[in-house]
PDB file as gemmi writes it, atoms N, CA and C in Angstrom:
CRYST1    1.000    1.000    1.000  90.00  90.00  90.00 P 1                      
ATOM      1  N   MET A   1     -18.275 113.547-125.602  1.00  0.00           N  
ATOM      2  CA  MET A   1     -17.700 114.290-124.500  1.00  0.00           C  
ATOM      3  C   MET A   1     -16.181 114.132-124.544  1.00  0.00           C  
ATOM      4  N   LYS A   2     -15.479 115.239-124.504  1.00  0.00           N  
ATOM      5  CA  LYS A   2     -14.026 115.241-124.522  1.00  0.00           C  
ATOM      6  C   LYS A   2     -13.487 114.767-123.179  1.00  0.00           C  
ATOM      7  N   LYS A   3     -12.525 113.851-123.219  1.00  0.00           N  
ATOM      8  CA  LYS A   3     -11.882 113.390-121.982  1.00  0.00           C  
ATOM      9  C   LYS A   3     -11.101 114.538-121.368  1.00  0.00           C  
ATOM     10  N   ARG A   4     -11.245 114.700-120.060  1.00  0.00           N  
ATOM     11  CA  ARG A   4     -10.511 115.757-119.358  1.00  0.00           C  
ATOM     12  C   ARG A   4      -9.389 115.159-118.553  1.00  0.00           C  
ATOM     13  N   THR A   5      -8.330 115.922-118.402  1.00  0.00           N  
ATOM     14  CA  THR A   5      -7.188 115.479-117.614  1.00  0.00           C  
ATOM     15  C   THR A   5      -7.510 115.633-116.132  1.00  0.00           C  
ATOM     16  N   LYS A   6      -6.687 115.021-115.299  1.00  0.00           N  
ATOM     17  CA  LYS A   6      -6.859 115.141-113.844  1.00  0.00           C  
ATOM     18  C   LYS A   6      -6.822 116.608-113.440  1.00  0.00           C  
ATOM     19  N   LYS A   7      -5.904 117.364-114.041  1.00  0.00           N  
ATOM     20  CA  LYS A   7      -5.770 118.782-113.700  1.00  0.00           C  
ATOM     21  C   LYS A   7      -7.051 119.534-114.047  1.00  0.00           C  
ATOM     22  N   GLU A   8      -7.634 119.237-115.216  1.00  0.00           N  
ATOM     23  CA  GLU A   8      -8.876 119.901-115.610  1.00  0.00           C  
ATOM     24  C   GLU A   8     -10.018 119.531-114.676  1.00  0.00           C  
ATOM     25  N   LEU A   9     -10.047 118.277-114.209  1.00  0.00           N  
ATOM     26  CA  LEU A   9     -11.103 117.854-113.293  1.00  0.00           C  
ATOM     27  C   LEU A   9     -10.995 118.580-111.954  1.00  0.00           C  
ATOM     28  N   GLU A  10      -9.773 118.770-111.489  1.00  0.00           N  
ATOM     29  CA  GLU A  10      -9.566 119.387-110.187  1.00  0.00           C  
ATOM     30  C   GLU A  10      -9.688 120.909-110.222  1.00  0.00           C  
ATOM     31  N   GLU A  11      -9.365 121.528-111.360  1.00  0.00           N  
ATOM     32  CA  GLU A  11      -9.338 122.976-111.437  1.00  0.00           C  
ATOM     33  C   GLU A  11     -10.552 123.525-112.187  1.00  0.00           C  
ATOM     34  N   PHE A  12     -11.725 123.284-111.676  1.00  0.00           N  
ATOM     35  CA  PHE A  12     -12.944 123.768-112.296  1.00  0.00           C  
ATOM     36  C   PHE A  12     -13.065 125.274-112.089  1.00  0.00           C  
ATOM     37  N   ASP A  13     -13.193 126.000-113.167  1.00  0.00           N  
ATOM     38  CA  ASP A  13     -13.311 127.448-113.133  1.00  0.00           C  
ATOM     39  C   ASP A  13     -14.788 127.816-113.316  1.00  0.00           C  
ATOM     40  N   TYR A  14     -15.472 128.029-112.203  1.00  0.00           N  
ATOM     41  CA  TYR A  14     -16.902 128.274-112.253  1.00  0.00           C  
ATOM     42  C   TYR A  14     -17.244 129.524-113.061  1.00  0.00           C  
ATOM     43  N   SER A  15     -16.508 130.606-112.888  1.00  0.00           N  
ATOM     44  CA  SER A  15     -16.860 131.847-113.590  1.00  0.00           C  
ATOM     45  C   SER A  15     -16.742 131.686-115.105  1.00  0.00           C  
ATOM     46  N   SER A  16     -15.746 130.951-115.573  1.00  0.00           N  
ATOM     47  CA  SER A  16     -15.632 130.709-117.016  1.00  0.00           C  
ATOM     48  C   SER A  16     -16.784 129.845-117.509  1.00  0.00           C  
ATOM     49  N   PHE A  17     -17.125 128.831-116.716  1.00  0.00           N  
ATOM     50  CA  PHE A  17     -18.240 127.960-117.084  1.00  0.00           C  
ATOM     51  C   PHE A  17     -19.550 128.735-117.104  1.00  0.00           C  
ATOM     52  N   GLU A  18     -19.752 129.586-116.102  1.00  0.00           N  
ATOM     53  CA  GLU A  18     -20.964 130.399-116.033  1.00  0.00           C  
ATOM     54  C   GLU A  18     -21.060 131.314-117.269  1.00  0.00           C  
ATOM     55  N   LYS A  19     -19.954 131.941-117.625  1.00  0.00           N  
ATOM     56  CA  LYS A  19     -19.935 132.816-118.806  1.00  0.00           C  
ATOM     57  C   LYS A  19     -20.281 132.026-120.063  1.00  0.00           C  
ATOM     58  N   LEU A  20     -19.687 130.846-120.216  1.00  0.00           N  
ATOM     59  CA  LEU A  20     -19.961 129.999-121.367  1.00  0.00           C  
ATOM     60  C   LEU A  20     -21.445 129.599-121.419  1.00  0.00           C  
ATOM     61  N   ALA A  21     -22.002 129.236-120.259  1.00  0.00           N  
ATOM     62  CA  ALA A  21     -23.417 128.846-120.200  1.00  0.00           C  
ATOM     63  C   ALA A  21     -24.325 130.009-120.591  1.00  0.00           C  
ATOM     64  N   ILE A  22     -24.048 131.179-120.069  1.00  0.00           N  
ATOM     65  CA  ILE A  22     -24.860 132.360-120.384  1.00  0.00           C  
ATOM     66  C   ILE A  22     -24.742 132.703-121.872  1.00  0.00           C  
ATOM     67  N   ASP A  23     -23.533 132.623-122.406  1.00  0.00           N  
ATOM     68  CA  ASP A  23     -23.330 132.880-123.840  1.00  0.00           C  
ATOM     69  C   ASP A  23     -24.133 131.895-124.689  1.00  0.00           C  
ATOM     70  N   LYS A  24     -24.136 130.629-124.307  1.00  0.00           N  
ATOM     71  CA  LYS A  24     -24.900 129.620-125.056  1.00  0.00           C  
ATOM     72  C   LYS A  24     -26.395 129.935-125.025  1.00  0.00           C  
ATOM     73  N   LEU A  25     -26.881 130.321-123.856  1.00  0.00           N  
ATOM     74  CA  LEU A  25     -28.303 130.664-123.747  1.00  0.00           C  
ATOM     75  C   LEU A  25     -28.641 131.893-124.593  1.00  0.00           C  
ATOM     76  N   ARG A  26     -27.785 132.884-124.580  1.00  0.00           N  
ATOM     77  CA  ARG A  26     -28.006 134.102-125.380  1.00  0.00           C  
ATOM     78  C   ARG A  26     -27.984 133.816-126.879  1.00  0.00           C  
ATOM     79  N   GLN A  27     -27.237 132.799-127.270  1.00  0.00           N  
ATOM     80  CA  GLN A  27     -27.163 132.429-128.685  1.00  0.00           C  
ATOM     81  C   GLN A  27     -28.278 131.466-129.084  1.00  0.00           C  
ATOM     82  N   GLY A  28     -29.218 131.258-128.169  1.00  0.00           N  
ATOM     83  CA  GLY A  28     -30.360 130.405-128.484  1.00  0.00           C  
ATOM     84  C   GLY A  28     -30.204 128.954-128.078  1.00  0.00           C  
ATOM     85  N   GLY A  29     -29.158 128.647-127.312  1.00  0.00           N  
ATOM     86  CA  GLY A  29     -28.964 127.279-126.843  1.00  0.00           C  
ATOM     87  C   GLY A  29     -30.067 126.867-125.888  1.00  0.00           C  
ATOM     88  N   ASP A  30     -30.278 125.581-125.780  1.00  0.00           N  
ATOM     89  CA  ASP A  30     -31.332 125.049-124.908  1.00  0.00           C  
ATOM     90  C   ASP A  30     -30.878 124.999-123.455  1.00  0.00           C  
ATOM     91  N   LEU A  31     -31.828 125.183-122.572  1.00  0.00           N  
ATOM     92  CA  LEU A  31     -31.578 125.021-121.146  1.00  0.00           C  
ATOM     93  C   LEU A  31     -31.618 123.537-120.802  1.00  0.00           C  
ATOM     94  N   VAL A  32     -32.601 122.830-121.344  1.00  0.00           N  
ATOM     95  CA  VAL A  32     -32.738 121.383-121.137  1.00  0.00           C  
ATOM     96  C   VAL A  32     -32.655 120.698-122.497  1.00  0.00           C  
ATOM     97  N   GLY A  33     -32.606 119.390-122.485  1.00  0.00           N  
ATOM     98  CA  GLY A  33     -32.506 118.643-123.735  1.00  0.00           C  
ATOM     99  C   GLY A  33     -31.127 118.027-123.895  1.00  0.00           C  
ATOM    100  N   SER A  34     -30.925 117.380-125.027  1.00  0.00           N  
ATOM    101  CA  SER A  34     -29.681 116.624-125.228  1.00  0.00           C  
ATOM    102  C   SER A  34     -28.431 117.508-125.192  1.00  0.00           C  
ATOM    103  N   ASP A  35     -28.530 118.756-125.629  1.00  0.00           N  
ATOM    104  CA  ASP A  35     -27.388 119.664-125.592  1.00  0.00           C  
ATOM    105  C   ASP A  35     -27.611 120.821-124.619  1.00  0.00           C  
ATOM    106  N   GLY A  36     -28.521 120.633-123.681  1.00  0.00           N  
ATOM    107  CA  GLY A  36     -28.878 121.704-122.756  1.00  0.00           C  
ATOM    108  C   GLY A  36     -27.799 122.054-121.749  1.00  0.00           C  
ATOM    109  N   ILE A  37     -27.865 123.284-121.291  1.00  0.00           N  
ATOM    110  CA  ILE A  37     -26.905 123.795-120.309  1.00  0.00           C  
ATOM    111  C   ILE A  37     -27.014 123.044-118.981  1.00  0.00           C  
ATOM    112  N   LEU A  38     -28.236 122.716-118.549  1.00  0.00           N  
ATOM    113  CA  LEU A  38     -28.396 122.020-117.266  1.00  0.00           C  
ATOM    114  C   LEU A  38     -27.711 120.659-117.273  1.00  0.00           C  
ATOM    115  N   LYS A  39     -27.703 120.025-118.419  1.00  0.00           N  
ATOM    116  CA  LYS A  39     -27.034 118.730-118.534  1.00  0.00           C  
ATOM    117  C   LYS A  39     -25.532 118.880-118.272  1.00  0.00           C  
ATOM    118  N   GLU A  40     -24.951 119.934-118.819  1.00  0.00           N  
ATOM    119  CA  GLU A  40     -23.521 120.195-118.585  1.00  0.00           C  
ATOM    120  C   GLU A  40     -23.250 120.491-117.116  1.00  0.00           C  
ATOM    121  N   ILE A  41     -24.158 121.241-116.492  1.00  0.00           N  
ATOM    122  CA  ILE A  41     -23.995 121.581-115.074  1.00  0.00           C  
ATOM    123  C   ILE A  41     -24.044 120.318-114.220  1.00  0.00           C  
ATOM    124  N   ILE A  42     -25.015 119.453-114.505  1.00  0.00           N  
ATOM    125  CA  ILE A  42     -25.118 118.184-113.770  1.00  0.00           C  
ATOM    126  C   ILE A  42     -23.846 117.374-113.953  1.00  0.00           C  
ATOM    127  N   GLN A  43     -23.365 117.320-115.174  1.00  0.00           N  
ATOM    128  CA  GLN A  43     -22.145 116.584-115.497  1.00  0.00           C  
ATOM    129  C   GLN A  43     -20.967 117.091-114.665  1.00  0.00           C  
ATOM    130  N   ARG A  44     -20.790 118.394-114.605  1.00  0.00           N  
ATOM    131  CA  ARG A  44     -19.673 118.991-113.849  1.00  0.00           C  
ATOM    132  C   ARG A  44     -19.824 118.750-112.351  1.00  0.00           C  
ATOM    133  N   ILE A  45     -21.025 118.920-111.830  1.00  0.00           N  
ATOM    134  CA  ILE A  45     -21.246 118.751-110.389  1.00  0.00           C  
ATOM    135  C   ILE A  45     -20.988 117.307-109.974  1.00  0.00           C  
ATOM    136  N   VAL A  46     -21.536 116.356-110.723  1.00  0.00           N  
ATOM    137  CA  VAL A  46     -21.358 114.943-110.377  1.00  0.00           C  
ATOM    138  C   VAL A  46     -19.888 114.542-110.493  1.00  0.00           C  
ATOM    139  N   SER A  47     -19.225 114.951-111.565  1.00  0.00           N  
ATOM    140  CA  SER A  47     -17.800 114.605-111.734  1.00  0.00           C  
ATOM    141  C   SER A  47     -16.946 115.217-110.621  1.00  0.00           C  
ATOM    142  N   SER A  48     -17.227 116.455-110.257  1.00  0.00           N  
ATOM    143  CA  SER A  48     -16.470 117.110-109.180  1.00  0.00           C  
ATOM    144  C   SER A  48     -16.715 116.418-107.842  1.00  0.00           C  
ATOM    145  N   ALA A  49     -17.954 116.032-107.574  1.00  0.00           N  
ATOM    146  CA  ALA A  49     -18.278 115.339-106.322  1.00  0.00           C  
ATOM    147  C   ALA A  49     -17.557 113.997-106.250  1.00  0.00           C  
ATOM    148  N   LEU A  50     -17.528 113.264-107.367  1.00  0.00           N  
ATOM    149  CA  LEU A  50     -16.831 111.977-107.388  1.00  0.00           C  
ATOM    150  C   LEU A  50     -15.324 112.154-107.184  1.00  0.00           C  
ATOM    151  N   GLU A  51     -14.754 113.204-107.757  1.00  0.00           N  
ATOM    152  CA  GLU A  51     -13.339 113.492-107.539  1.00  0.00           C  
ATOM    153  C   GLU A  51     -13.071 113.784-106.065  1.00  0.00           C  
ATOM    154  N   GLY A  52     -13.978 114.541-105.441  1.00  0.00           N  
ATOM    155  CA  GLY A  52     -13.835 114.837-104.014  1.00  0.00           C  
ATOM    156  C   GLY A  52     -13.902 113.580-103.168  1.00  0.00           C  
ATOM    157  N   GLU A  53     -14.820 112.681-103.521  1.00  0.00           N  
ATOM    158  CA  GLU A  53     -14.938 111.414-102.791  1.00  0.00           C  
ATOM    159  C   GLU A  53     -13.648 110.601-102.916  1.00  0.00           C  
ATOM    160  N   LEU A  54     -13.075 110.538-104.128  1.00  0.00           N  
ATOM    161  CA  LEU A  54     -11.846 109.773-104.324  1.00  0.00           C  
ATOM    162  C   LEU A  54     -10.683 110.406-103.567  1.00  0.00           C  
ATOM    163  N   THR A  55     -10.594 111.722-103.593  1.00  0.00           N  
ATOM    164  CA  THR A  55      -9.532 112.408-102.853  1.00  0.00           C  
ATOM    165  C   THR A  55      -9.609 112.052-101.370  1.00  0.00           C  
ATOM    166  N   HIS A  56     -10.805 112.090-100.813  1.00  0.00           N  
ATOM    167  CA  HIS A  56     -11.004 111.746 -99.400  1.00  0.00           C  
ATOM    168  C   HIS A  56     -10.590 110.286 -99.150  1.00  0.00           C  
ATOM    169  N   HIS A  57     -11.024 109.391-100.031  1.00  0.00           N  
ATOM    170  CA  HIS A  57     -10.697 107.973 -99.889  1.00  0.00           C  
ATOM    171  C   HIS A  57      -9.181 107.748 -99.882  1.00  0.00           C  
ATOM    172  N   LEU A  58      -8.483 108.385-100.819  1.00  0.00           N  
ATOM    173  CA  LEU A  58      -7.023 108.211-100.910  1.00  0.00           C  
ATOM    174  C   LEU A  58      -6.317 108.788 -99.690  1.00  0.00           C  
ATOM    175  N   GLU A  59      -6.809 109.921 -99.185  1.00  0.00           N  
ATOM    176  CA  GLU A  59      -6.218 110.516 -97.976  1.00  0.00           C  
ATOM    177  C   GLU A  59      -6.418 109.604 -96.772  1.00  0.00           C  
ATOM    178  N   GLU A  60      -7.616 109.009 -96.647  1.00  0.00           N  
ATOM    179  CA  GLU A  60      -7.877 108.100 -95.531  1.00  0.00           C  
ATOM    180  C   GLU A  60      -6.998 106.849 -95.617  1.00  0.00           C  
ATOM    181  N   GLU A  61      -6.838 106.306 -96.804  1.00  0.00           N  
ATOM    182  CA  GLU A  61      -5.964 105.132 -96.964  1.00  0.00           C  
ATOM    183  C   GLU A  61      -4.524 105.472 -96.605  1.00  0.00           C  
ATOM    184  N   LYS A  62      -4.093 106.671 -96.968  1.00  0.00           N  
ATOM    185  CA  LYS A  62      -2.718 107.089 -96.667  1.00  0.00           C  
ATOM    186  C   LYS A  62      -2.511 107.191 -95.154  1.00  0.00           C  
ATOM    187  N   LYS A  63      -3.514 107.686 -94.424  1.00  0.00           N  
ATOM    188  CA  LYS A  63      -3.408 107.800 -92.969  1.00  0.00           C  
ATOM    189  C   LYS A  63      -3.312 106.426 -92.314  1.00  0.00           C  
ATOM    190  N   LYS A  64      -4.007 105.430 -92.879  1.00  0.00           N  
ATOM    191  CA  LYS A  64      -4.051 104.088 -92.291  1.00  0.00           C  
ATOM    192  C   LYS A  64      -2.846 103.234 -92.673  1.00  0.00           C  
ATOM    193  N   ARG A  65      -2.070 103.686 -93.635  1.00  0.00           N  
ATOM    194  CA  ARG A  65      -0.952 102.903 -94.152  1.00  0.00           C  
ATOM    195  C   ARG A  65       0.128 102.731 -93.094  1.00  0.00           C  
ATOM    196  N   ILE A  66       0.632 101.541 -92.994  1.00  0.00           N  
ATOM    197  CA  ILE A  66       1.690 101.204 -92.045  1.00  0.00           C  
ATOM    198  C   ILE A  66       3.031 101.579 -92.677  1.00  0.00           C  
ATOM    199  N   PRO A  67       3.896 102.323 -91.955  1.00  0.00           N  
ATOM    200  CA  PRO A  67       5.183 102.750 -92.518  1.00  0.00           C  
ATOM    201  C   PRO A  67       6.042 101.603 -93.047  1.00  0.00           C  
ATOM    202  N   SER A  68       5.934 100.423 -92.435  1.00  0.00           N  
ATOM    203  CA  SER A  68       6.758  99.288 -92.873  1.00  0.00           C  
ATOM    204  C   SER A  68       6.189  98.616 -94.118  1.00  0.00           C  
ATOM    205  N   ASP A  69       5.012  99.039 -94.559  1.00  0.00           N  
ATOM    206  CA  ASP A  69       4.389  98.485 -95.767  1.00  0.00           C  
ATOM    207  C   ASP A  69       5.240  98.867 -96.978  1.00  0.00           C  
ATOM    208  N   LYS A  70       5.855  97.870 -97.598  1.00  0.00           N  
ATOM    209  CA  LYS A  70       6.752  98.144 -98.721  1.00  0.00           C  
ATOM    210  C   LYS A  70       6.012  98.270-100.045  1.00  0.00           C  
ATOM    211  N   GLY A  71       4.744  97.944-100.046  1.00  0.00           N  
ATOM    212  CA  GLY A  71       3.960  98.049-101.273  1.00  0.00           C  
ATOM    213  C   GLY A  71       3.700  99.496-101.640  1.00  0.00           C  
ATOM    214  N   GLU A  72       3.316  99.686-102.861  1.00  0.00           N  
ATOM    215  CA  GLU A  72       3.013 101.034-103.341  1.00  0.00           C  
ATOM    216  C   GLU A  72       1.682 101.488-102.758  1.00  0.00           C  
ATOM    217  N   GLY A  73       1.604 102.744-102.407  1.00  0.00           N  
ATOM    218  CA  GLY A  73       0.354 103.286-101.905  1.00  0.00           C  
ATOM    219  C   GLY A  73      -0.678 103.399-103.022  1.00  0.00           C  
ATOM    220  N   ASN A  74      -1.913 103.540-102.626  1.00  0.00           N  
ATOM    221  CA  ASN A  74      -2.986 103.688-103.595  1.00  0.00           C  
ATOM    222  C   ASN A  74      -2.953 105.102-104.176  1.00  0.00           C  
ATOM    223  N   ARG A  75      -3.342 105.239-105.428  1.00  0.00           N  
ATOM    224  CA  ARG A  75      -3.364 106.548-106.075  1.00  0.00           C  
ATOM    225  C   ARG A  75      -4.329 106.519-107.254  1.00  0.00           C  
ATOM    226  N   ARG A  76      -4.547 107.685-107.848  1.00  0.00           N  
ATOM    227  CA  ARG A  76      -5.401 107.760-109.032  1.00  0.00           C  
ATOM    228  C   ARG A  76      -4.750 106.965-110.162  1.00  0.00           C  
ATOM    229  N   ASN A  77      -5.608 106.357-110.984  1.00  0.00           N  
ATOM    230  CA  ASN A  77      -5.080 105.522-112.062  1.00  0.00           C  
ATOM    231  C   ASN A  77      -6.047 105.545-113.243  1.00  0.00           C  
ATOM    232  N   GLY A  78      -6.039 106.614-113.972  1.00  0.00           N  
ATOM    233  CA  GLY A  78      -6.869 106.706-115.162  1.00  0.00           C  
ATOM    234  C   GLY A  78      -8.270 107.228-114.874  1.00  0.00           C  
ATOM    235  N   ILE A  79      -9.025 107.371-115.946  1.00  0.00           N  
ATOM    236  CA  ILE A  79     -10.380 107.906-115.861  1.00  0.00           C  
ATOM    237  C   ILE A  79     -11.318 106.944-116.566  1.00  0.00           C  
ATOM    238  N   GLU A  80     -12.482 106.732-115.998  1.00  0.00           N  
ATOM    239  CA  GLU A  80     -13.497 105.911-116.646  1.00  0.00           C  
ATOM    240  C   GLU A  80     -14.783 106.711-116.803  1.00  0.00           C  
ATOM    241  N   THR A  81     -15.602 106.315-117.749  1.00  0.00           N  
ATOM    242  CA  THR A  81     -16.840 107.039-118.020  1.00  0.00           C  
ATOM    243  C   THR A  81     -18.053 106.150-117.768  1.00  0.00           C  
ATOM    244  N   LYS A  82     -19.160 106.799-117.499  1.00  0.00           N  
ATOM    245  CA  LYS A  82     -20.428 106.112-117.273  1.00  0.00           C  
ATOM    246  C   LYS A  82     -21.529 107.077-117.689  1.00  0.00           C  
ATOM    247  N   THR A  83     -22.625 106.539-118.142  1.00  0.00           N  
ATOM    248  CA  THR A  83     -23.782 107.364-118.465  1.00  0.00           C  
ATOM    249  C   THR A  83     -24.825 107.152-117.385  1.00  0.00           C  
ATOM    250  N   ILE A  84     -25.288 108.255-116.796  1.00  0.00           N  
ATOM    251  CA  ILE A  84     -26.335 108.160-115.776  1.00  0.00           C  
ATOM    252  C   ILE A  84     -27.641 108.702-116.360  1.00  0.00           C  
ATOM    253  N   ASN A  85     -28.741 108.157-115.885  1.00  0.00           N  
ATOM    254  CA  ASN A  85     -30.050 108.623-116.316  1.00  0.00           C  
ATOM    255  C   ASN A  85     -30.560 109.668-115.336  1.00  0.00           C  
ATOM    256  N   THR A  86     -30.984 110.803-115.868  1.00  0.00           N  
ATOM    257  CA  THR A  86     -31.550 111.877-115.047  1.00  0.00           C  
ATOM    258  C   THR A  86     -32.891 112.264-115.644  1.00  0.00           C  
ATOM    259  N   SER A  87     -33.594 113.148-114.961  1.00  0.00           N  
ATOM    260  CA  SER A  87     -34.871 113.635-115.493  1.00  0.00           C  
ATOM    261  C   SER A  87     -34.656 114.471-116.757  1.00  0.00           C  
ATOM    262  N   LEU A  88     -33.422 114.886-117.012  1.00  0.00           N  
ATOM    263  CA  LEU A  88     -33.092 115.657-118.216  1.00  0.00           C  
ATOM    264  C   LEU A  88     -32.565 114.764-119.337  1.00  0.00           C  
ATOM    265  N   GLY A  89     -32.521 113.478-119.100  1.00  0.00           N  
ATOM    266  CA  GLY A  89     -31.988 112.543-120.085  1.00  0.00           C  
ATOM    267  C   GLY A  89     -30.685 111.937-119.600  1.00  0.00           C  
ATOM    268  N   GLN A  90     -30.019 111.257-120.493  1.00  0.00           N  
ATOM    269  CA  GLN A  90     -28.757 110.613-120.141  1.00  0.00           C  
ATOM    270  C   GLN A  90     -27.629 111.636-120.084  1.00  0.00           C  
ATOM    271  N   VAL A  91     -26.790 111.498-119.049  1.00  0.00           N  
ATOM    272  CA  VAL A  91     -25.659 112.415-118.849  1.00  0.00           C  
ATOM    273  C   VAL A  91     -24.387 111.587-118.710  1.00  0.00           C  
ATOM    274  N   PRO A  92     -23.414 111.788-119.617  1.00  0.00           N  
ATOM    275  CA  PRO A  92     -22.143 111.077-119.483  1.00  0.00           C  
ATOM    276  C   PRO A  92     -21.288 111.747-118.405  1.00  0.00           C  
ATOM    277  N   ILE A  93     -20.709 110.951-117.533  1.00  0.00           N  
ATOM    278  CA  ILE A  93     -19.841 111.490-116.478  1.00  0.00           C  
ATOM    279  C   ILE A  93     -18.511 110.750-116.512  1.00  0.00           C  
ATOM    280  N   GLU A  94     -17.502 111.376-115.938  1.00  0.00           N  
ATOM    281  CA  GLU A  94     -16.167 110.790-115.816  1.00  0.00           C  
ATOM    282  C   GLU A  94     -15.763 110.782-114.349  1.00  0.00           C  
ATOM    283  N   ARG A  95     -14.985 109.789-113.989  1.00  0.00           N  
ATOM    284  CA  ARG A  95     -14.396 109.790-112.660  1.00  0.00           C  
ATOM    285  C   ARG A  95     -13.066 109.083-112.719  1.00  0.00           C  
ATOM    286  N   SER A  96     -12.177 109.476-111.826  1.00  0.00           N  
ATOM    287  CA  SER A  96     -10.866 108.832-111.736  1.00  0.00           C  
ATOM    288  C   SER A  96     -11.018 107.479-111.051  1.00  0.00           C  
ATOM    289  N   ARG A  97     -10.186 106.545-111.447  1.00  0.00           N  
ATOM    290  CA  ARG A  97     -10.119 105.241-110.782  1.00  0.00           C  
ATOM    291  C   ARG A  97      -8.971 105.276-109.788  1.00  0.00           C  
ATOM    292  N   ASP A  98      -9.030 104.374-108.820  1.00  0.00           N  
ATOM    293  CA  ASP A  98      -7.873 104.216-107.939  1.00  0.00           C  
ATOM    294  C   ASP A  98      -7.146 102.937-108.328  1.00  0.00           C  
ATOM    295  N   ARG A  99      -5.854 102.957-108.139  1.00  0.00           N  
ATOM    296  CA  ARG A  99      -5.005 101.859-108.594  1.00  0.00           C  
ATOM    297  C   ARG A  99      -5.398 100.521-107.978  1.00  0.00           C  
ATOM    298  N   LYS A 100      -5.722 100.517-106.705  1.00  0.00           N  
ATOM    299  CA  LYS A 100      -6.030  99.256-106.022  1.00  0.00           C  
ATOM    300  C   LYS A 100      -7.485  98.823-106.183  1.00  0.00           C  
ATOM    301  N   GLY A 101      -8.328  99.693-106.724  1.00  0.00           N  
ATOM    302  CA  GLY A 101      -9.727  99.328-106.945  1.00  0.00           C  
ATOM    303  C   GLY A 101     -10.560  99.248-105.679  1.00  0.00           C  
ATOM    304  N   THR A 102     -10.133  99.936-104.624  1.00  0.00           N  
ATOM    305  CA  THR A 102     -10.853  99.874-103.344  1.00  0.00           C  
ATOM    306  C   THR A 102     -11.866 101.003-103.170  1.00  0.00           C  
ATOM    307  N   PHE A 103     -11.867 101.972-104.081  1.00  0.00           N  
ATOM    308  CA  PHE A 103     -12.771 103.114-103.960  1.00  0.00           C  
ATOM    309  C   PHE A 103     -14.192 102.722-104.336  1.00  0.00           C  
ATOM    310  N   GLU A 104     -15.119 102.941-103.405  1.00  0.00           N  
ATOM    311  CA  GLU A 104     -16.548 102.696-103.622  1.00  0.00           C  
ATOM    312  C   GLU A 104     -17.265 104.033-103.494  1.00  0.00           C  
ATOM    313  N   PRO A 105     -17.612 104.678-104.618  1.00  0.00           N  
ATOM    314  CA  PRO A 105     -18.279 105.986-104.542  1.00  0.00           C  
ATOM    315  C   PRO A 105     -19.619 105.882-103.819  1.00  0.00           C  
ATOM    316  N   MET A 106     -19.980 106.935-103.115  1.00  0.00           N  
ATOM    317  CA  MET A 106     -21.258 106.964-102.421  1.00  0.00           C  
ATOM    318  C   MET A 106     -22.334 107.626-103.277  1.00  0.00           C  
ATOM    319  N   LEU A 107     -21.954 108.619-104.060  1.00  0.00           N  
ATOM    320  CA  LEU A 107     -22.914 109.364-104.875  1.00  0.00           C  
ATOM    321  C   LEU A 107     -23.531 108.482-105.955  1.00  0.00           C  
ATOM    322  N   ILE A 108     -22.692 107.796-106.688  1.00  0.00           N  
ATOM    323  CA  ILE A 108     -23.134 106.880-107.740  1.00  0.00           C  
ATOM    324  C   ILE A 108     -22.359 105.584-107.530  1.00  0.00           C  
ATOM    325  N   LYS A 109     -23.068 104.508-107.410  1.00  0.00           N  
ATOM    326  CA  LYS A 109     -22.413 103.237-107.104  1.00  0.00           C  
ATOM    327  C   LYS A 109     -21.382 102.870-108.157  1.00  0.00           C  
ATOM    328  N   LYS A 110     -20.407 102.081-107.710  1.00  0.00           N  
ATOM    329  CA  LYS A 110     -19.293 101.668-108.565  1.00  0.00           C  
ATOM    330  C   LYS A 110     -19.818 100.972-109.816  1.00  0.00           C  
ATOM    331  N   TRP A 111     -19.124 101.198-110.905  1.00  0.00           N  
ATOM    332  CA  TRP A 111     -19.509 100.543-112.156  1.00  0.00           C  
ATOM    333  C   TRP A 111     -18.386  99.721-112.706  1.00  0.00           C  
TER     334      TRP A 111                                                      
END                                                                             
């Protein structure tokens, strides 16, 4: 799986992805299986949900921050990968880390 940048994670273009998925199916690609289209869809949905959770977490921390706090605020700090087991097999996912390490995802527990 190719590592994606923060911009690519945030700017998911559903219509392009849908076109790519349909093209793969028309060319005889599998719907399920190790290279199946559903696996890619699960991967995108889970990664996007985790990005949304982190965005919310960082916004909440920013609201709670005391103006006199001279320390640096929390922010995204790199991307980490994990493989999750699904009924379609193993799916590699990516999520951004936060600098302070305080983000605890709800969808998939911290790794």
